[in-house]
Tab-separated table of C-alpha atoms in Angstrom:
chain	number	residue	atom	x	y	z
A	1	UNK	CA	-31.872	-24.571	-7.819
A	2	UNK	CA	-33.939	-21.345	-7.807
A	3	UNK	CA	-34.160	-18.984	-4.624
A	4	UNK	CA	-36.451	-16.286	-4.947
A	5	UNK	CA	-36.843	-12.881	-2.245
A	6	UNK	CA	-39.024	-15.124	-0.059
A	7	UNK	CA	-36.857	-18.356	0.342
A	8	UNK	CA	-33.522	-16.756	0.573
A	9	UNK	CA	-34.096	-14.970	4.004
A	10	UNK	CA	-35.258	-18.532	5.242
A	11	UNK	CA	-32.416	-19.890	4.424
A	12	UNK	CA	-30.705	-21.798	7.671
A	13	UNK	CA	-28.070	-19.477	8.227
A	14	UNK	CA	-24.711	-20.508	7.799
A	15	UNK	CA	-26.404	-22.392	3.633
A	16	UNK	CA	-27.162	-18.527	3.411
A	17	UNK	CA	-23.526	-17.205	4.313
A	18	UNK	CA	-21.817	-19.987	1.848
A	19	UNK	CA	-24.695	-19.267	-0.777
A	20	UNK	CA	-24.301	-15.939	-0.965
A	21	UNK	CA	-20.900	-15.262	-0.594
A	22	UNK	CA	-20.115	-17.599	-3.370
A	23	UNK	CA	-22.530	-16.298	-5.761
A	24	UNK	CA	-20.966	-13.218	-6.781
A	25	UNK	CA	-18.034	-14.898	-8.723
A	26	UNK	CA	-14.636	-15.094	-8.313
A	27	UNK	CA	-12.872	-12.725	-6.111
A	28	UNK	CA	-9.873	-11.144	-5.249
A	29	UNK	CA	-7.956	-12.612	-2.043
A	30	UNK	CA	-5.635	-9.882	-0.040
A	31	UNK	CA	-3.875	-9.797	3.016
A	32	UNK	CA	-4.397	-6.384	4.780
A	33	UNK	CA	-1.595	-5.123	7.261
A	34	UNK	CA	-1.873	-2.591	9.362
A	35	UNK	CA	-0.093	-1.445	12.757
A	36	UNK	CA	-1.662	-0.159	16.068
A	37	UNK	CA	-0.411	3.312	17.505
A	38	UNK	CA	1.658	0.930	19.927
A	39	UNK	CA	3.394	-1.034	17.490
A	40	UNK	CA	0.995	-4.425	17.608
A	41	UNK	CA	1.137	-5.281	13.772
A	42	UNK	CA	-2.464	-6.933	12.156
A	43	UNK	CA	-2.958	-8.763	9.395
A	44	UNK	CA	-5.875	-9.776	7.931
A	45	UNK	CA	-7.690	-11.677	4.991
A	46	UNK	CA	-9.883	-10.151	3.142
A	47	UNK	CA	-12.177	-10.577	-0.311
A	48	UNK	CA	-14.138	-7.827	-0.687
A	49	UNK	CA	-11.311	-5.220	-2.793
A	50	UNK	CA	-12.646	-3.481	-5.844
A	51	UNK	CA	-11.213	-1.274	-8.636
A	52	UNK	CA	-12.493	2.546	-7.879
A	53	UNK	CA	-10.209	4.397	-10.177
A	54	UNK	CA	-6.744	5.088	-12.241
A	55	UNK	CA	-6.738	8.477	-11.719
A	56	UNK	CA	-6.663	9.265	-8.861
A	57	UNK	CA	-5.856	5.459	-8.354
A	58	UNK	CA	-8.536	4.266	-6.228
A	59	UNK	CA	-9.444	1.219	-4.703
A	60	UNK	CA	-12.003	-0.104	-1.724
A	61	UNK	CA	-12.924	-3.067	0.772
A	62	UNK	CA	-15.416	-3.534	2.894
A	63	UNK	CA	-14.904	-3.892	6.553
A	64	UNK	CA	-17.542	-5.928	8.483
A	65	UNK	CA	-18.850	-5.021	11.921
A	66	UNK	CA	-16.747	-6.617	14.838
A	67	UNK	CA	-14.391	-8.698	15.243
A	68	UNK	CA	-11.859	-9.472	13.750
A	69	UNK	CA	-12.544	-6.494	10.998
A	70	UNK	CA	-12.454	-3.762	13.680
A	71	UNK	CA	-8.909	-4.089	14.389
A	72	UNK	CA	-8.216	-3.648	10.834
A	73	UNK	CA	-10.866	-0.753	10.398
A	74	UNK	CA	-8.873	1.323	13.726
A	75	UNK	CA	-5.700	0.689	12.681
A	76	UNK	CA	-6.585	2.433	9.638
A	77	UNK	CA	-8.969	5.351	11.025
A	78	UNK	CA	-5.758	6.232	13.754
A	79	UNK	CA	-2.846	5.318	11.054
A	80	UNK	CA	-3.744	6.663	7.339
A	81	UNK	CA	-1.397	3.826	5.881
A	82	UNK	CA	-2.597	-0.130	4.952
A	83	UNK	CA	-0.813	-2.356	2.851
A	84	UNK	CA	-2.307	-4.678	0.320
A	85	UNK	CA	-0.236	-8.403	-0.497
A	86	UNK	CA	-1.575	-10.918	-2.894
A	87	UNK	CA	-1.549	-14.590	-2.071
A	88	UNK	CA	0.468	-17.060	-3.518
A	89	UNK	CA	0.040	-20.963	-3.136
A	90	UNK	CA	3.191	-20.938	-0.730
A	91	UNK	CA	1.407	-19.256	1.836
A	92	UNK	CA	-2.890	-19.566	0.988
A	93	UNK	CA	-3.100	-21.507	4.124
A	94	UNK	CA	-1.710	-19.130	5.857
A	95	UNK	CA	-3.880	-16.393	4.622
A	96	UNK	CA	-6.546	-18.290	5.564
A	97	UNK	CA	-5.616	-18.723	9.140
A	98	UNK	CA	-5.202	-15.013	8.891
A	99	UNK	CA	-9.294	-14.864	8.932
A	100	UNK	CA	-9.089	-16.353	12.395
A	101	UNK	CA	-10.454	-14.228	15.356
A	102	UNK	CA	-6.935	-13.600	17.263
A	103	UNK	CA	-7.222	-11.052	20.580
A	104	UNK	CA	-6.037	-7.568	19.295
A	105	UNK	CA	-2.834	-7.468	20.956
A	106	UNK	CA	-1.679	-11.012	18.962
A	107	UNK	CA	-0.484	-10.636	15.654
A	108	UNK	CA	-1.515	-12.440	12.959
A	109	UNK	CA	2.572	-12.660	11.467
A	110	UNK	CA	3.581	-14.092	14.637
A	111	UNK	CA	1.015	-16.338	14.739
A	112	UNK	CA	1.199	-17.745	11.308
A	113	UNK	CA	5.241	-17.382	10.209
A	114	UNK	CA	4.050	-14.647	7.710
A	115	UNK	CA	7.437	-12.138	7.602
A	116	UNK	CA	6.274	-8.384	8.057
A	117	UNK	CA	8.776	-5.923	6.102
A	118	UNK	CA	8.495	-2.080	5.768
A	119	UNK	CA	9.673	0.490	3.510
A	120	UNK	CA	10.437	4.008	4.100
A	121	UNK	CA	7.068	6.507	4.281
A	122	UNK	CA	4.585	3.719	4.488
A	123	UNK	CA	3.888	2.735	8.527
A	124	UNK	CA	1.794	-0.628	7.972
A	125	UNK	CA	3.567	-3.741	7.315
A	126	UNK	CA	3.494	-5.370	3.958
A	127	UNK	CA	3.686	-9.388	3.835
A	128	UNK	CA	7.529	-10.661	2.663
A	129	UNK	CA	6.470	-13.108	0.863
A	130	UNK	CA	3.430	-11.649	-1.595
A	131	UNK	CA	4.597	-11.382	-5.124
A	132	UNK	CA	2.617	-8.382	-5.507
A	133	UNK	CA	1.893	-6.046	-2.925
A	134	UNK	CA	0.784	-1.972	-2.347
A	135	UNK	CA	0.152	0.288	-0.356
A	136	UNK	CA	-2.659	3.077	0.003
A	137	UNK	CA	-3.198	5.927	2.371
A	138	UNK	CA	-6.694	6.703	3.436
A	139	UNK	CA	-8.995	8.612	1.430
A	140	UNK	CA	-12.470	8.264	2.311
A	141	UNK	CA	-14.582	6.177	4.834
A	142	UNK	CA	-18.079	5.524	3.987
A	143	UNK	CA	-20.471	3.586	6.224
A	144	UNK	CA	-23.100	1.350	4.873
A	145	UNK	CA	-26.269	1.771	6.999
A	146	UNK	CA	-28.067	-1.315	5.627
A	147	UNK	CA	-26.039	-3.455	7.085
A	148	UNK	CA	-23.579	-1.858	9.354
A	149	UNK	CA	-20.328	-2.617	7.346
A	150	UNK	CA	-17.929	-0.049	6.405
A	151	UNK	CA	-16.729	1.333	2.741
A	152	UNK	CA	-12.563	2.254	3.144
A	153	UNK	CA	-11.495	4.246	0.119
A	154	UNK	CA	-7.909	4.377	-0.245
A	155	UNK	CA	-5.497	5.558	-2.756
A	156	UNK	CA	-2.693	3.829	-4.165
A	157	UNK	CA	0.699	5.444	-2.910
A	158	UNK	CA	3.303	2.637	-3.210
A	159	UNK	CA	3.530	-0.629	-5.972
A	160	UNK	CA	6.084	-2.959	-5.614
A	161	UNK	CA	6.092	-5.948	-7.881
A	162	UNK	CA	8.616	-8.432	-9.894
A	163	UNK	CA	9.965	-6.675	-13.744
A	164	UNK	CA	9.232	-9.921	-15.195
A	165	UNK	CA	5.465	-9.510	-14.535
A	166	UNK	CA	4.459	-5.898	-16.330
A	167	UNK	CA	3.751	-6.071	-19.597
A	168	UNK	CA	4.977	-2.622	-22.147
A	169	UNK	CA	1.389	-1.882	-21.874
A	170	UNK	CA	1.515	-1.641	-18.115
A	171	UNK	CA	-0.805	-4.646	-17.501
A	172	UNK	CA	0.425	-7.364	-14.646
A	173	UNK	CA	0.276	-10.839	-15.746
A	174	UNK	CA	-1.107	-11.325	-12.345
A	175	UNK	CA	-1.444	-15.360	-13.621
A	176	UNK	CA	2.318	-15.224	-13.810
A	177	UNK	CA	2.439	-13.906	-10.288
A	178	UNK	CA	0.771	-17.276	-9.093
A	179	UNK	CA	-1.799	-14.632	-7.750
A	180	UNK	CA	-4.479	-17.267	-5.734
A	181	UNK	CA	-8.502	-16.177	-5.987
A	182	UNK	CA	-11.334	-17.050	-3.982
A	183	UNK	CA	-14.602	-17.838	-3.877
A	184	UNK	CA	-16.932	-18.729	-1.111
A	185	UNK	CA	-15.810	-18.108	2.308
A	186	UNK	CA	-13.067	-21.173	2.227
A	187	UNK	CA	-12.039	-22.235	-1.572
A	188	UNK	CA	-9.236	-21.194	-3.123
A	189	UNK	CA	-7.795	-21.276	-6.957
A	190	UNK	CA	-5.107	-20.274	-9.075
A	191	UNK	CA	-6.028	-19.757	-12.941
A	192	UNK	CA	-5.502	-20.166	-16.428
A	193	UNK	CA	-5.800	-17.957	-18.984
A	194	UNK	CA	-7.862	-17.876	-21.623
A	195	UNK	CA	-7.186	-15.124	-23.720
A	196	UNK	CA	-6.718	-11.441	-23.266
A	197	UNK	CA	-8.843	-9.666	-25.935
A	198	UNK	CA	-8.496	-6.542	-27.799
A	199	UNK	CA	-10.320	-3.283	-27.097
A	200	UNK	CA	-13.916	-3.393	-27.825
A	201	UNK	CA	-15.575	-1.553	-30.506
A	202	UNK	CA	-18.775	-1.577	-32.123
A	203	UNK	CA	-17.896	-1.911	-35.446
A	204	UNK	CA	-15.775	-5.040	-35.318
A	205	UNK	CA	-15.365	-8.161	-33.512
A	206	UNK	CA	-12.825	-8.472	-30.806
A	207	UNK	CA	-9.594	-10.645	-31.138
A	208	UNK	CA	-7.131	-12.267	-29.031
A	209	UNK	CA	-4.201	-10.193	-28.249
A	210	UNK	CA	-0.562	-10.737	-26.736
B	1	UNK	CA	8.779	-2.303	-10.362
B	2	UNK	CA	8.461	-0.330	-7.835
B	3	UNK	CA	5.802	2.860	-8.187
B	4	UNK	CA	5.526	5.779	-5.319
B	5	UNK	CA	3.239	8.644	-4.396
B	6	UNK	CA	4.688	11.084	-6.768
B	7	UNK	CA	5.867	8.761	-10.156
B	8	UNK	CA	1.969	6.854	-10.171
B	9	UNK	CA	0.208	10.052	-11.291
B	10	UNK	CA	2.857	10.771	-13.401
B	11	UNK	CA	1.953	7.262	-15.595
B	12	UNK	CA	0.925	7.738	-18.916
B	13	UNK	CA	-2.879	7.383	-18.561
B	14	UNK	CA	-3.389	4.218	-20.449
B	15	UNK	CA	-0.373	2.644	-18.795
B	16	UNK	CA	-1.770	3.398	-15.835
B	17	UNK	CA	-5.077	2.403	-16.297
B	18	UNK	CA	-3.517	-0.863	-17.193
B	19	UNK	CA	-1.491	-1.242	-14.470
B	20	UNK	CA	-3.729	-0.362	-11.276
B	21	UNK	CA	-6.605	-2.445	-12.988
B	22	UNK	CA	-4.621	-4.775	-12.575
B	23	UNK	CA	-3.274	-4.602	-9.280
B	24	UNK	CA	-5.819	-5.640	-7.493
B	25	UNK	CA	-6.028	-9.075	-8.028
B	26	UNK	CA	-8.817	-11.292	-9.847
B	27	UNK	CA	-12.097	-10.004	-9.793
B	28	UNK	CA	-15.572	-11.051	-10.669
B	29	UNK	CA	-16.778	-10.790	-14.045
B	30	UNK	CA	-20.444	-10.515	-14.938
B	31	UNK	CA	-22.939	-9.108	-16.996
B	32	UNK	CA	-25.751	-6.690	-16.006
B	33	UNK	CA	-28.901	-7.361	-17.721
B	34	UNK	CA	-31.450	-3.652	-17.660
B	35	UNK	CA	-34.325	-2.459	-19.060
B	36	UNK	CA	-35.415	0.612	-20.524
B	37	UNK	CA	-39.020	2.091	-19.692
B	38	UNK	CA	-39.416	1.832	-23.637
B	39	UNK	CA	-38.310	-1.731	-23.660
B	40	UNK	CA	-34.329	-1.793	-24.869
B	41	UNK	CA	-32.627	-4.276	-23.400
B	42	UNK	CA	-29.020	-3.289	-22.398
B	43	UNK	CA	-26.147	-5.781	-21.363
B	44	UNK	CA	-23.132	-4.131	-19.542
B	45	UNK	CA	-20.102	-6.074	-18.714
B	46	UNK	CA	-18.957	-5.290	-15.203
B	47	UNK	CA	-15.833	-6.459	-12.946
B	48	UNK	CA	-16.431	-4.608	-9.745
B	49	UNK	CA	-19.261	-6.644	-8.346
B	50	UNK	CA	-18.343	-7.793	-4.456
B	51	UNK	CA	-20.484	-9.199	-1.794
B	52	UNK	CA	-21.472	-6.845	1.067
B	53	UNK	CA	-23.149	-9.006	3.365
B	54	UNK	CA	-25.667	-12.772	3.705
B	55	UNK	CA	-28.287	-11.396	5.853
B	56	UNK	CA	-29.814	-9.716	4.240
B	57	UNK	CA	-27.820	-11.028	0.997
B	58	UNK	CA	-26.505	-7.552	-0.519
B	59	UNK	CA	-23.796	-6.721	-3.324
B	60	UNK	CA	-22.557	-3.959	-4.364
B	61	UNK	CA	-21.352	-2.905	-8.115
B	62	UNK	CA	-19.872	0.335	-8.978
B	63	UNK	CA	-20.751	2.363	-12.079
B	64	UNK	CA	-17.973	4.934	-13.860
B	65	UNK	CA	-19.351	8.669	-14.817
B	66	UNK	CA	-20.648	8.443	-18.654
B	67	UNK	CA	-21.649	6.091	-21.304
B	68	UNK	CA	-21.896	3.597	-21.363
B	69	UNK	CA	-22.313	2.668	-17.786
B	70	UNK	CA	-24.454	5.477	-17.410
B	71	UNK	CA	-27.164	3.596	-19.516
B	72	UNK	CA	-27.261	0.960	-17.000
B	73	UNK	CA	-27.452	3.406	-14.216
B	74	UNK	CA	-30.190	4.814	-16.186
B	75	UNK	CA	-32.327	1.661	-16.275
B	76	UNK	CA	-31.184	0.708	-12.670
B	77	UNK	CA	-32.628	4.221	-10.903
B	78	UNK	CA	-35.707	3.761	-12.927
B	79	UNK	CA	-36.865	0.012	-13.438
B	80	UNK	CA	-35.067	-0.934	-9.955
B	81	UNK	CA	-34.072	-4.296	-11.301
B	82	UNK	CA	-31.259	-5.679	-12.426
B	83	UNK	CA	-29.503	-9.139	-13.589
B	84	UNK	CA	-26.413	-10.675	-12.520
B	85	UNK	CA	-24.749	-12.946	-15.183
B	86	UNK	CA	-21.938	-15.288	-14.450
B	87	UNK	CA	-20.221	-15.421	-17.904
B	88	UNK	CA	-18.961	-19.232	-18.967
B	89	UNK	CA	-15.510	-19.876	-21.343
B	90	UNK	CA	-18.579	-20.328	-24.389
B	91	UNK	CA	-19.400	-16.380	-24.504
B	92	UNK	CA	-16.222	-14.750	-22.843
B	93	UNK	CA	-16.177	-12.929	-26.297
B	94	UNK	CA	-19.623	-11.829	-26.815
B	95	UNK	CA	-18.912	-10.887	-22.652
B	96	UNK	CA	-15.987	-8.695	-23.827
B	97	UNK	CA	-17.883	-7.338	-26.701
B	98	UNK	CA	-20.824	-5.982	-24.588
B	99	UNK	CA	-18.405	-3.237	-23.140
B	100	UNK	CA	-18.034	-1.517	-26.545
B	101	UNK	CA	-19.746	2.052	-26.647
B	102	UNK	CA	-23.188	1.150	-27.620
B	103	UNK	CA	-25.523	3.746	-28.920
B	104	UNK	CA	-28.468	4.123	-26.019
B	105	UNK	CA	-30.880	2.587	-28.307
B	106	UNK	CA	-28.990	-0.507	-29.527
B	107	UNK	CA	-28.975	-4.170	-27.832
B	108	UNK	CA	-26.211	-5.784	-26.509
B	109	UNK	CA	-28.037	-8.798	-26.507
B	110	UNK	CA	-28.563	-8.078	-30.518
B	111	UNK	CA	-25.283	-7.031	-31.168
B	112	UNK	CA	-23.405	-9.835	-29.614
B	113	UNK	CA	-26.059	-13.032	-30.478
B	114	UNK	CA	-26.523	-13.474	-26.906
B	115	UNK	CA	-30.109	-14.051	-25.414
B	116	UNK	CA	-32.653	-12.167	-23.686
B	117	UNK	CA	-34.408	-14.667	-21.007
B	118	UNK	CA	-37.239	-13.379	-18.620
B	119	UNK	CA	-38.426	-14.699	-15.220
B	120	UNK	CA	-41.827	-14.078	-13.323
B	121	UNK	CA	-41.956	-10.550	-11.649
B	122	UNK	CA	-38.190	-9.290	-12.780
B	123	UNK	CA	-38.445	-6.880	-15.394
B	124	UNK	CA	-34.876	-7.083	-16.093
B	125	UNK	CA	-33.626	-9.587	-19.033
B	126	UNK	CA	-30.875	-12.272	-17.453
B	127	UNK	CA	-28.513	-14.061	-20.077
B	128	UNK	CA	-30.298	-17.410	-21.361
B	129	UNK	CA	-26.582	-18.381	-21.489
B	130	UNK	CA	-24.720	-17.741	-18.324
B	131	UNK	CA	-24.747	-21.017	-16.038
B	132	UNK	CA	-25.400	-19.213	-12.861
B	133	UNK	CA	-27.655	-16.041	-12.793
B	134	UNK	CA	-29.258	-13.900	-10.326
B	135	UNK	CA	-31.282	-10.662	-9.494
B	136	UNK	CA	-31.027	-7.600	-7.810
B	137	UNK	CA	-33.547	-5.287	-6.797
B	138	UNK	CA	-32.226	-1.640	-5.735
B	139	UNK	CA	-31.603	-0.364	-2.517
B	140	UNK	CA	-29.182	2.387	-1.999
B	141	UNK	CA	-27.286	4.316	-4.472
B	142	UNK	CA	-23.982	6.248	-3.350
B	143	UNK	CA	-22.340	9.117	-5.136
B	144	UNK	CA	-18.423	8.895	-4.465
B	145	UNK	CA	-17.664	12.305	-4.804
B	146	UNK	CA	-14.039	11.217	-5.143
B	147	UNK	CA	-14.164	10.444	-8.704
B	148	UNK	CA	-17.479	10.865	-9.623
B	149	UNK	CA	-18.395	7.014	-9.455
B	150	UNK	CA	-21.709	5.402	-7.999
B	151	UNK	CA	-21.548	2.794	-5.936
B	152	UNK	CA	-24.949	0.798	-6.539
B	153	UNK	CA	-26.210	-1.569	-3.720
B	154	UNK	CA	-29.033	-4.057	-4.508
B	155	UNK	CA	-30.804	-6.952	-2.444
B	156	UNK	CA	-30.536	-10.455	-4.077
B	157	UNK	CA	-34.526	-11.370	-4.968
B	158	UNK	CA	-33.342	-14.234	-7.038
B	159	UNK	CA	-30.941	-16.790	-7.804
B	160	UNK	CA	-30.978	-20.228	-10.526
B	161	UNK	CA	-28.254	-22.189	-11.177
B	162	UNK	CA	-27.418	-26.143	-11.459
B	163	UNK	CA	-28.484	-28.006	-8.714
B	164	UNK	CA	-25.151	-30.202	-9.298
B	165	UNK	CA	-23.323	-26.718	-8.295
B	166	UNK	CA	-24.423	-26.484	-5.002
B	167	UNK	CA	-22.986	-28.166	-1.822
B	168	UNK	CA	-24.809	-29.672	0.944
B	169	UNK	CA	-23.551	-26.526	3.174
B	170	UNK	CA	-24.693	-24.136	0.470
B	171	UNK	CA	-21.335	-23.312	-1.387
B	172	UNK	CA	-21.654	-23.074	-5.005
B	173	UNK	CA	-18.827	-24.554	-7.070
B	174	UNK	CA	-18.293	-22.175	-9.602
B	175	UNK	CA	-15.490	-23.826	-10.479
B	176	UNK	CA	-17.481	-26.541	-11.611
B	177	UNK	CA	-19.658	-24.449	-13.109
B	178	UNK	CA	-17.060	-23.088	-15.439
B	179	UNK	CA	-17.391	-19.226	-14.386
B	180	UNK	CA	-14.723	-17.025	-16.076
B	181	UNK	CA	-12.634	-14.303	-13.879
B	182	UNK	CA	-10.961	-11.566	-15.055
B	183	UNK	CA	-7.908	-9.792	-14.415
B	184	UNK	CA	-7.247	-5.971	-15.987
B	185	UNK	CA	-9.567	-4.416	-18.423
B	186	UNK	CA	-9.165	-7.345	-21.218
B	187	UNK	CA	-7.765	-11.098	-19.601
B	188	UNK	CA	-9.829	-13.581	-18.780
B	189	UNK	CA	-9.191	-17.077	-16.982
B	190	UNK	CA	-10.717	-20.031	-15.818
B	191	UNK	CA	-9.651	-21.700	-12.637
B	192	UNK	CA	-8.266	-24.691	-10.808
B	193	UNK	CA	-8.930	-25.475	-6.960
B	194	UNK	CA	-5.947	-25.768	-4.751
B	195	UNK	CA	-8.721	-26.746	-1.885
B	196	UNK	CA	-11.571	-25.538	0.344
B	197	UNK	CA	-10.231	-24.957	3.632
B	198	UNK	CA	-11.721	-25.715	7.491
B	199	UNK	CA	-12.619	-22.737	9.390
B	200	UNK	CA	-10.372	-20.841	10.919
B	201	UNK	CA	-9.846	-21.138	14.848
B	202	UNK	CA	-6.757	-19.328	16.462
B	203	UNK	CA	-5.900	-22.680	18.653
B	204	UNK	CA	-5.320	-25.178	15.451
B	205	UNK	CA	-4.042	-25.219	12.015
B	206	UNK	CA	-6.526	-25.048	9.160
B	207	UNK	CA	-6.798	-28.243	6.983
B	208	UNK	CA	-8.359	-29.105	3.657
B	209	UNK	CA	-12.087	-29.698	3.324
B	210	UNK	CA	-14.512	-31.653	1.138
């Protein structure tokens, strides 16, 4: 199939969304929690986080206009604090119904059996049962003109993950973790490694490490 | 493991870098075909690509201060178009090998024995290799002051890939395709479906699709 910058506006829209969103490759899948100023906790999936930075650790998402991204996007503009949980195949579904446009006072734990759990300093919930989850604290909010979404730079304040899956090198055998990916709007995968490679350089070809 | 506020900047920096590369889950891996005004052809190998939005379709990649990313920034600010690369388990190597430090006047697509294909009105090069490709032409560049990265924002003007990839609803399978993801700064996996799900509605459970 070819689409060129004439067919793909003309695209029926929801072939367009499920194009699109699936072209850019595999993604990584979060649950987001957060907490309104009167306690109402939110939870919500999202696909869009990148790597920004080690140092200062850095990462971002994108938060769309409206519902249900809003309620995400104020609890973090009033709050400062947002946790981060990977998903693991025990719960995926339940992320999923995460993405499902609940009224702002209904929380999305409550909802879906998801167990919210706190730890000292940090005032958003994290998810019980994510292998791997963080926490950042509000760094920089950047809106997008073009289309109306919203850039939310955070920096990492809190990691809390198993021993068993940090390497001496510092790396996370996320694969270990059972961490689940996504691509599209609705398909989700867990992976298998094919190699990690060595650092590399110009003068030599790289090689399979660890 | 558990990692606060105060011991994370303490890391030692390539620990560090290891670890909150890491963190963040599985991420898309691609390579950015540019162009020089005098003609070299540069190949970058990028995992921060994420979708911004359908209508109109817009990702977003960000580049890190210096080389070599800076080349492709370079070529990007000038020649406005750039190729997106889905990279297959057949060149994850040569994919790895493009992020060596380059000298500004050298190939990627020479060093590594990948190829150089052109399409009607881009004046990028794409990756004769990759399985799905696409094309980006330029539309806002942001400076994040934070750490001195530059988040790049095109408009899709182009997209080829196997008919047999693409649903009847427009989602790719890039599963199917056999498009790597990557996890860190060096692991890369392929990936197995645990299922597409239904859309999410508040009043009913999601089930498995297609």
């Amino acid at each position: 199939m070819i689409q060129n910058h004439e067919t793909i506006p003309a695209l029926e829209k929801r072939y367009r969304a499920n194009l699109i969103n699936s072209l850019g490759g595999f993604k990584s899948l979060v649950l987001i929690g957060t907490r309104h100023d009167e306690g109402t906790e939110n939870l919500a999936t999202f696909s869009s986080l990148f790597h920004l930075g080690a140092d200062p650790a850095l990462c971002g998402i994108i938060i769309r206009p409206g519902e249900p991204d809003r309620n995400t996007l104020d609890n973090i503009l009033r709050q400062k604090h947002y946790t981060i949980n990977h998903v693991q195949p025990s719960f995926f579904k339940q992320a999923h119904q995460c993405s499902a446009r609940y009224a702002p006072g209904e929380s999305e734990f409550a909802a879906t059996g998801l167990t919210p759990l706190y730890e000292a300093g940090i005032s958003a919930p994290f998810v019980k049962e994510s292998v791997i989850r963080f926490a950042c604290k509000l760094e920089q909010v950047v809106p997008i003109e073009l289309n109306g979404t919203t850039l939310v730079i955070g920096k990492i304040i809190y990691v809390n993950l198993p021993d068993e899956c940090v390497g001496a090198d510092g790396f996370i055998d996320i694969e270990k973790a059972q961490t689940v990916t996504c691509s599209g709007l609705d398909s989700y995968h867990i992976s298998k490694r094919l190699a990690r490679l060595s650092y590399a350089k110009t003068d030599r070809p790289v090689t399979e490490v660890g």
